[in-house]
mmCIF file of C-alpha atoms in Angstrom:
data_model
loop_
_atom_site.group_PDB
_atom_site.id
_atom_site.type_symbol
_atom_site.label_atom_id
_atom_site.label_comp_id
_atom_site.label_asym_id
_atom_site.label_seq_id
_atom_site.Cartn_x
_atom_site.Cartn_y
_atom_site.Cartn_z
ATOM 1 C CA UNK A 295 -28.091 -19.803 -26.275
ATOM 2 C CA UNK A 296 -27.265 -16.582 -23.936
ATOM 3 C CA UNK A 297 -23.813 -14.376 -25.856
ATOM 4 C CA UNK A 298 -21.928 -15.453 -22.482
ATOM 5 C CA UNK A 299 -22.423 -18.913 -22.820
ATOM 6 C CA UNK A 300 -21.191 -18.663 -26.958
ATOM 7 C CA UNK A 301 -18.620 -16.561 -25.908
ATOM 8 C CA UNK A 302 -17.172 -19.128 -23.422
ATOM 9 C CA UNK A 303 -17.877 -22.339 -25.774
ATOM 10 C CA UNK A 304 -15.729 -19.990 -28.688
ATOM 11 C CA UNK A 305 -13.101 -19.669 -25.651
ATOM 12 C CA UNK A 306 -13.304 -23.595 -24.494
ATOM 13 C CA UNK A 307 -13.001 -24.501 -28.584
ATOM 14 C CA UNK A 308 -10.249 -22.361 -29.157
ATOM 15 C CA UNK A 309 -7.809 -22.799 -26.253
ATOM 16 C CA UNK A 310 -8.429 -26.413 -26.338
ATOM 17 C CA UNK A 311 -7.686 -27.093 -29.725
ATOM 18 C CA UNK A 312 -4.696 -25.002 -29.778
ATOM 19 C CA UNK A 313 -2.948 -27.526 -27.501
ATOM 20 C CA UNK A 314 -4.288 -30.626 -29.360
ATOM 21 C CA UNK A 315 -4.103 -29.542 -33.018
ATOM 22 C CA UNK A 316 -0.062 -29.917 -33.227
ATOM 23 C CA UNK A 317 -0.735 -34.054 -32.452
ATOM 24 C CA UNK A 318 -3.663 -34.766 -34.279
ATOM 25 C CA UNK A 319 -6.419 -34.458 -31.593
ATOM 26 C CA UNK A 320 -8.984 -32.401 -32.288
ATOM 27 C CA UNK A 321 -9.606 -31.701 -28.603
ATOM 28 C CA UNK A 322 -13.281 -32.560 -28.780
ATOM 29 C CA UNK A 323 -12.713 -35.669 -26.009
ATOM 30 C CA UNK A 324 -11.546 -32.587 -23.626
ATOM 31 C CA UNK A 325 -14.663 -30.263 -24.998
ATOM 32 C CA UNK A 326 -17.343 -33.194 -24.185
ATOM 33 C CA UNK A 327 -16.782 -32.537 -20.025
ATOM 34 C CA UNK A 328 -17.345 -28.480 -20.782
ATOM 35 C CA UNK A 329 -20.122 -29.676 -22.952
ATOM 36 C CA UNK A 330 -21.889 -31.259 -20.299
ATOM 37 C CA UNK A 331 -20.730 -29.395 -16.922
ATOM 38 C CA UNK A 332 -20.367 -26.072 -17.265
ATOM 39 C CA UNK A 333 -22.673 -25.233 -20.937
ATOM 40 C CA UNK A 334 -25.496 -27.957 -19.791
ATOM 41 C CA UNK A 335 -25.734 -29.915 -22.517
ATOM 42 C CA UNK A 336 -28.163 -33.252 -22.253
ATOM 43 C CA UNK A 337 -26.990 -36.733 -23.121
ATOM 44 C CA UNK A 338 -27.143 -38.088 -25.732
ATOM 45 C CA UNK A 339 -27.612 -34.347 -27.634
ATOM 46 C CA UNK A 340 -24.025 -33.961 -26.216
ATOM 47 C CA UNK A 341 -22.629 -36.608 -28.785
ATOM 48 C CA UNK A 342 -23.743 -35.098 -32.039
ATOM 49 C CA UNK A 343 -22.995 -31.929 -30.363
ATOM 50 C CA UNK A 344 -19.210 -32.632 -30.322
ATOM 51 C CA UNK A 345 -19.295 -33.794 -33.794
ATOM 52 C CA UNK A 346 -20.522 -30.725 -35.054
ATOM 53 C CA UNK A 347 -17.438 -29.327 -33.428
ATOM 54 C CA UNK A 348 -15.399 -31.045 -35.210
ATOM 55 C CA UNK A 349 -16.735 -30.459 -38.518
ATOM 56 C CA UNK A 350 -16.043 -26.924 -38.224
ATOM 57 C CA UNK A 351 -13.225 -27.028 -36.584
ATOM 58 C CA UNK A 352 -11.150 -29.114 -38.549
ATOM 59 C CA UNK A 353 -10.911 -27.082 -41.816
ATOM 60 C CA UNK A 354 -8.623 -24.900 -39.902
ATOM 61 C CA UNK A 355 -5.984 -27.613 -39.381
ATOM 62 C CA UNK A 356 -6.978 -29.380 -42.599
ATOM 63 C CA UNK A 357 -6.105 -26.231 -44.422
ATOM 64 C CA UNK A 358 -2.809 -25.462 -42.908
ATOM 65 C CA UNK A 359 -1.940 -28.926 -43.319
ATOM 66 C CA UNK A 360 -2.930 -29.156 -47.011
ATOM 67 C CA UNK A 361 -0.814 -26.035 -47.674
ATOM 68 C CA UNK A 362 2.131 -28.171 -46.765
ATOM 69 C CA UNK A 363 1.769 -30.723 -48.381
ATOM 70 C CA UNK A 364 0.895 -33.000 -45.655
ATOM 71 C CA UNK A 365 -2.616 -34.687 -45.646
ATOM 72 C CA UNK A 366 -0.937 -36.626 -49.036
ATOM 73 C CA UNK A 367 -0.195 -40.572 -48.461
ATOM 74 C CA UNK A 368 -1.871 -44.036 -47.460
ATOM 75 C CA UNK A 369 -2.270 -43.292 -43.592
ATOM 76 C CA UNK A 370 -4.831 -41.091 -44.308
ATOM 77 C CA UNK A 371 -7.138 -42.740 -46.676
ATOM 78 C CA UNK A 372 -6.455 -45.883 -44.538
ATOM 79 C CA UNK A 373 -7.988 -44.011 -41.206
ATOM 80 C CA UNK A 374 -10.962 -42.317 -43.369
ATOM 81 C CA UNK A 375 -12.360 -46.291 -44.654
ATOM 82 C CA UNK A 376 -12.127 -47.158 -41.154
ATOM 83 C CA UNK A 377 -13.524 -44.319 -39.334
ATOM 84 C CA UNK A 378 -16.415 -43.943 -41.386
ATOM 85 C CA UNK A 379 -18.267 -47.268 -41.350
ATOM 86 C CA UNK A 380 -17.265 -47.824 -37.657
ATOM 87 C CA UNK A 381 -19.111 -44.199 -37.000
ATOM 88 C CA UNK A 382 -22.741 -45.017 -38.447
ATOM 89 C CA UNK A 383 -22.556 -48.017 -36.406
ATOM 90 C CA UNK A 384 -21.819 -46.060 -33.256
ATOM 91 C CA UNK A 385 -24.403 -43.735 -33.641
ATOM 92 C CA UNK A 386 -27.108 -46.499 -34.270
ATOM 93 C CA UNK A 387 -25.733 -48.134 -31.133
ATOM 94 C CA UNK A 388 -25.937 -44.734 -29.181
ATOM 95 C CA UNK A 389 -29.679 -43.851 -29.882
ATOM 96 C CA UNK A 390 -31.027 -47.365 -29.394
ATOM 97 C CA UNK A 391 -28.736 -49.096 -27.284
ATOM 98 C CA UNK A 392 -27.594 -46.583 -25.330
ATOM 99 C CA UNK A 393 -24.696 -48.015 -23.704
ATOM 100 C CA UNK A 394 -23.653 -47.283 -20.116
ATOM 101 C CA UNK A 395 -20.632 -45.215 -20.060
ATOM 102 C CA UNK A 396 -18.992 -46.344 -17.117
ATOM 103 C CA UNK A 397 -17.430 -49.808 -19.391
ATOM 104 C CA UNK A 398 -16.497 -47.485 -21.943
ATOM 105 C CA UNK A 399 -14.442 -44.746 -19.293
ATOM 106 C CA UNK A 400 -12.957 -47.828 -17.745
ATOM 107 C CA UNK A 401 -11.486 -48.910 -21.177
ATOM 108 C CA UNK A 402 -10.465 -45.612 -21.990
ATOM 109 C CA UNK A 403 -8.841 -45.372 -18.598
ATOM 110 C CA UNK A 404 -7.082 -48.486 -19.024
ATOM 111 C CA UNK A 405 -5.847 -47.916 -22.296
ATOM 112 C CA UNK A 406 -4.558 -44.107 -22.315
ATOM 113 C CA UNK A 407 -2.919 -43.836 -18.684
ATOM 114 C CA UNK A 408 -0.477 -46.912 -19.719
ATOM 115 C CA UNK A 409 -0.321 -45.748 -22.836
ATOM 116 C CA UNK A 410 0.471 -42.026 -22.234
ATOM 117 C CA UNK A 411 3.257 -43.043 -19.468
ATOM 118 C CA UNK A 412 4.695 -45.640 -21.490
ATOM 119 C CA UNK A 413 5.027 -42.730 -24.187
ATOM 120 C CA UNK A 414 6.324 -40.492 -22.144
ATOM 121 C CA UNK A 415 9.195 -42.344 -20.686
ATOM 122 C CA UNK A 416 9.816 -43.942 -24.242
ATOM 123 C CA UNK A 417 10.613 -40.379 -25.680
ATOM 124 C CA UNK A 418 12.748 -39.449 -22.647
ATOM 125 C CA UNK A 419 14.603 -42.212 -23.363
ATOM 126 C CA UNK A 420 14.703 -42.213 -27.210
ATOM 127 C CA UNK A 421 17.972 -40.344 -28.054
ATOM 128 C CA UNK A 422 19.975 -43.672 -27.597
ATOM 129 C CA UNK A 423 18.616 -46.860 -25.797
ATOM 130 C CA UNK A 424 15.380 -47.298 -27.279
ATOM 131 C CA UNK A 425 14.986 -49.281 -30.756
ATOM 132 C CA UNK A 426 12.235 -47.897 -33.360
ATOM 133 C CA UNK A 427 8.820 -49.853 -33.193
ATOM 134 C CA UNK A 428 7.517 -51.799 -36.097
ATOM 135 C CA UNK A 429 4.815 -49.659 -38.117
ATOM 136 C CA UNK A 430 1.619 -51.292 -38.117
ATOM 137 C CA UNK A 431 0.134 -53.043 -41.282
ATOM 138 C CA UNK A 432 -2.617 -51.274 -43.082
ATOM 139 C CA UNK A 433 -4.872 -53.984 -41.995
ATOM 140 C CA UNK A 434 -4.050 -53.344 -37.971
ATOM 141 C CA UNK A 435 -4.809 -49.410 -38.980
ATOM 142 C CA UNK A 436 -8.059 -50.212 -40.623
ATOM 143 C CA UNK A 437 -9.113 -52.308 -37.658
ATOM 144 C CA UNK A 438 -8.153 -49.777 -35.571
ATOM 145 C CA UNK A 439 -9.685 -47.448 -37.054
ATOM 146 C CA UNK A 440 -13.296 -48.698 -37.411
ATOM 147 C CA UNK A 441 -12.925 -49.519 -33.408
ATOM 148 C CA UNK A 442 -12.278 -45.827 -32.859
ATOM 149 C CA UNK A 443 -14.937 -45.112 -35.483
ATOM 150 C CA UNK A 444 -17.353 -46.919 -33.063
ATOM 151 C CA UNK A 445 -16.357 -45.239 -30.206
ATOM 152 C CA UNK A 446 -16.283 -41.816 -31.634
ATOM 153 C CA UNK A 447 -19.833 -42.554 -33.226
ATOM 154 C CA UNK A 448 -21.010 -43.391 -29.436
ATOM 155 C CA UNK A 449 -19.399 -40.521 -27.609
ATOM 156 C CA UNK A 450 -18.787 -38.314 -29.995
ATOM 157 C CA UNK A 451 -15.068 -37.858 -29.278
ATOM 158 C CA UNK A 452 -12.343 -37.441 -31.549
ATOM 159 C CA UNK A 453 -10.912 -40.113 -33.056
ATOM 160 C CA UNK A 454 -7.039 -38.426 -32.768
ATOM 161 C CA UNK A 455 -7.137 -38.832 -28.814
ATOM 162 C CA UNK A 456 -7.562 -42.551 -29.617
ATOM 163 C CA UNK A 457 -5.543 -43.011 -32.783
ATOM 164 C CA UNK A 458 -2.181 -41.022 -32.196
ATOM 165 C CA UNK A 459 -0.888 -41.915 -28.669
ATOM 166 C CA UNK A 460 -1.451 -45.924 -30.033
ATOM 167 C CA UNK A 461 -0.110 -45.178 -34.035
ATOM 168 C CA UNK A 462 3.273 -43.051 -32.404
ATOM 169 C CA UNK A 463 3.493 -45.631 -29.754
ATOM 170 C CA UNK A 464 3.846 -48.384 -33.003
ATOM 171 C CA UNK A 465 6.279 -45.986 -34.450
ATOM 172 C CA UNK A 466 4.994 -43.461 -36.517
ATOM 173 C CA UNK A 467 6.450 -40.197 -36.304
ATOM 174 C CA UNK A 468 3.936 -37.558 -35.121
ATOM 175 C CA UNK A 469 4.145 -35.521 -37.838
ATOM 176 C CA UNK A 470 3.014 -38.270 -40.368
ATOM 177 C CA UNK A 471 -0.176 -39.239 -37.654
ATOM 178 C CA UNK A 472 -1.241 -35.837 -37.040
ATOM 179 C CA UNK A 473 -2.883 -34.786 -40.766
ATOM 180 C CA UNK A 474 -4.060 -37.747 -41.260
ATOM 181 C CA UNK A 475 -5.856 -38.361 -37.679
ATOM 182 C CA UNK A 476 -7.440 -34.729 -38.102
ATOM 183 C CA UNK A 477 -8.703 -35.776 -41.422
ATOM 184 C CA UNK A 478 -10.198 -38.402 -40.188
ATOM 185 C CA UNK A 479 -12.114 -37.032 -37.676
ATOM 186 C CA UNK A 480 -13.528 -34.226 -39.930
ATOM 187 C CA UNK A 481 -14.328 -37.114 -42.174
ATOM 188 C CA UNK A 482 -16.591 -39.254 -39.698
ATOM 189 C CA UNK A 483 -17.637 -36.311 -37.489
ATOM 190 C CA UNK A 484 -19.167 -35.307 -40.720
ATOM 191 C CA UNK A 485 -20.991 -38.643 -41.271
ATOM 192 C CA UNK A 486 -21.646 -39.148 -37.589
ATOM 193 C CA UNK A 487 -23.665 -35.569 -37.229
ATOM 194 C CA UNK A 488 -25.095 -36.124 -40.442
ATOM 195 C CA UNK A 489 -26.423 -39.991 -39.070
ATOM 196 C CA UNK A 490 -27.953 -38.462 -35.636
ATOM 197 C CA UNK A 491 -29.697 -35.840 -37.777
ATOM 198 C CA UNK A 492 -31.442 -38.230 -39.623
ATOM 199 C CA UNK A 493 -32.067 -40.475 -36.847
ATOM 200 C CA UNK A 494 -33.566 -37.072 -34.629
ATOM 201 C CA UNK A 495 -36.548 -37.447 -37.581
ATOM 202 C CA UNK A 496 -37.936 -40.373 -36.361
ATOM 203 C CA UNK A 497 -36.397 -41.153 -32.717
ATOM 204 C CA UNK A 498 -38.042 -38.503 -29.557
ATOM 205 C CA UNK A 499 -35.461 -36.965 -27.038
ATOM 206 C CA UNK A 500 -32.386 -35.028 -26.981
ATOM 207 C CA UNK A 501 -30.667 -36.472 -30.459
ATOM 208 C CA UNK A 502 -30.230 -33.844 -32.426
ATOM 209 C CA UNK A 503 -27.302 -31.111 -32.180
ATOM 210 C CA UNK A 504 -27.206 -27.697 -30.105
ATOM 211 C CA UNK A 505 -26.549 -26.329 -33.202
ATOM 212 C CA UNK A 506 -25.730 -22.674 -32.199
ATOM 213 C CA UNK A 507 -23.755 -23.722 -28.890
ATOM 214 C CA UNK A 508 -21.960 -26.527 -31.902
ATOM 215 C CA UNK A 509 -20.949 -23.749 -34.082
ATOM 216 C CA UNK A 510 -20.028 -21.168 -31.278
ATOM 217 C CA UNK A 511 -17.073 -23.933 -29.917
ATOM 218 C CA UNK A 512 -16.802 -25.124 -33.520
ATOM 219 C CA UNK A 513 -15.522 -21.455 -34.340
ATOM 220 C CA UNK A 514 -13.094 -21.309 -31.721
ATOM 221 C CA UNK A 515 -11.753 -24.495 -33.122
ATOM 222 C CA UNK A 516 -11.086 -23.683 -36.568
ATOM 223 C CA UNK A 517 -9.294 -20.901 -35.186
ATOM 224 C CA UNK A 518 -7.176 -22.671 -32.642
ATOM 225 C CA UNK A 519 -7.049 -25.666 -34.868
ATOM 226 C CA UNK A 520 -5.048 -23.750 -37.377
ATOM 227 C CA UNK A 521 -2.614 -22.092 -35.120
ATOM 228 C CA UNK A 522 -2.224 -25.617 -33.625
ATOM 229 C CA UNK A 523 -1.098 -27.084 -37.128
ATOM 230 C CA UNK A 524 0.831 -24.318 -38.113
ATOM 231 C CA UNK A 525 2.873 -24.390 -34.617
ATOM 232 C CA UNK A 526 3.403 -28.213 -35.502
ATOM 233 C CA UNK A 527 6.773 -27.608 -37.821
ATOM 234 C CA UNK A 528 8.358 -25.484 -35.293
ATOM 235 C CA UNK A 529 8.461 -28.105 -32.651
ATOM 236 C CA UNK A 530 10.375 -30.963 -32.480
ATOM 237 C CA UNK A 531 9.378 -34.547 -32.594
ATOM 238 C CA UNK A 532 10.317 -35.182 -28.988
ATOM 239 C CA UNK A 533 8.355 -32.098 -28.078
ATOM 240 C CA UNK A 534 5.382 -32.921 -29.739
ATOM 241 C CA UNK A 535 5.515 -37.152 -28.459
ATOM 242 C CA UNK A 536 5.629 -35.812 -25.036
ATOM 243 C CA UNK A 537 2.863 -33.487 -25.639
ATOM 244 C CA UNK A 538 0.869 -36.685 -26.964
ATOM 245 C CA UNK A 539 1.856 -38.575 -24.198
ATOM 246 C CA UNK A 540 0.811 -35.923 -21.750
ATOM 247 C CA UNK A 541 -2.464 -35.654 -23.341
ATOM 248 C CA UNK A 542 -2.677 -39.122 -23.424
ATOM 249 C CA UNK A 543 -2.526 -39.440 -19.406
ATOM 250 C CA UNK A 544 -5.143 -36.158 -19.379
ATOM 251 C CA UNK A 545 -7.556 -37.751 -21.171
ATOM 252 C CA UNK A 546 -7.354 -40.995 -19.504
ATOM 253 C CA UNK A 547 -6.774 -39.033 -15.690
ATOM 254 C CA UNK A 548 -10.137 -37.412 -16.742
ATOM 255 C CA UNK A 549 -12.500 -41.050 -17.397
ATOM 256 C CA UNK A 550 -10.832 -42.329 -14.540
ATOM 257 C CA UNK A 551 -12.071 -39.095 -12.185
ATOM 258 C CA UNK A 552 -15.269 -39.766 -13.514
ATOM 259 C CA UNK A 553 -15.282 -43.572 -13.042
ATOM 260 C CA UNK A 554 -15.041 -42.823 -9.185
ATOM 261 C CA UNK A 555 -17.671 -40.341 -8.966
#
């Protein structure tokens, strides 16, 4: 790895994560099209790749978040025995099944752009004319979890871009989501880059991390990551929904532009 090309995944790792941190997205689903288009990183090396991100990148969140007092409660621990199961079995699936991606950017696609809009308008509306959603059981949230634990596993995304925008759209207020999403995907990215290194002993091909290229974004991200969280008290609840939303509709807008390549 060339100092330019560390210097610009520190850049993509920080800037990114300072706009995702304050919801509870890690901002490794926006890293994975730098990843691959502008720091040429091979498939499927990209996936563990953008799990190493995560691991270090999420202390810095983590941390701030632990200061206050805020990674506490159920939610969390609920998303963690989820995630983690549902990531092993994504990464098995990735190495030997190797699933197209096209299916899973069409799902994505479908799911987010509704999703983010429907957000969106919800919280512009909120003040006085929409009731609050029904929380979802702690069964729904495991289920949900181990589906995003999957998926993350797969494509090494973060499970936040995934888990917030639905868990706020059932009614949970940002600020309880966003610790315990980012745990989560420190939790399983953890597992998951742990699960291709292993399977890199005994499978041939690109499997194993770009370790230094990993840590370079990875750096950027536990800086970002932690002035992301620490911005998170100072803004609103309607500021940071919309910002969810918005991200929501990104990430979604960005499978879709790649559907129709």
């Amino acid at each position: 790895m060339s100092w330019s090309t560390g210097l610009l995944g520190f850049a993509a790792g920080l800037l990114i994560s300072v706009a995702t941190a304050p919801v509870g997205v890690s901002g490794a689903v926006f890293l994975l099209p730098v990843q691959i288009s502008v720091l040429g990183v091979p498939s499927p090396a990209v996936t563990p790749t953008n799990l190493l991100y995560n691991v270090v990148a999420g202390p810095g969140a983590l941390l701030r978040h632990h200061r206050a007092g805020t990674l506490r409660g159920p939610l969390t621990r609920l998303l963690v025995l989820g995630t983690v199961p549902g990531v092993v079995v994504g990464a098995v699936i990735r190495v030997f099944a190797v699933p197209g991606p096209s299916v899973f950017r069409l799902l994505i696609a479908g799911l987010l752009l509704p999703l983010g809009g429907w957000l969106c308008l919800r919280t512009l509306r909120r003040a006085s004319r929409t009731a609050p959603a029904r929380e979802p059981s702690a069964r729904a949230v495991t289920r949900l979890a181990m589906a995003v634990g999957v998926a993350g596993g797969i494509y090494g995304i973060g499970g936040g871009s995934l888990l917030g925008p639905i868990l706020v759209g059932r009614g949970m207020p940002v600020a309880k989501v966003a610790p315990a999403a980012l745990a989560a995907t420190f939790v399983t990215s953890v597992v998951g880059a742990g699960t291709y290194a292993l399977l890199s002993l005994s499978v041939t091909g690109d499997i194993a991390p770009y370790w230094s290229l990993g840590l370079a974004c990875g750096l950027g991200g536990l800086c970002g990551g932690y002035l992301g969280a620490r911005l998170q008290p100072r803004l609103p609840e309607t500021v940071l929904r919309l910002l969810l939303g918005v991200l929501a509709l990104g990430v979604g807008g960005l499978y879709a532009v790649q559907l129709l390549r």
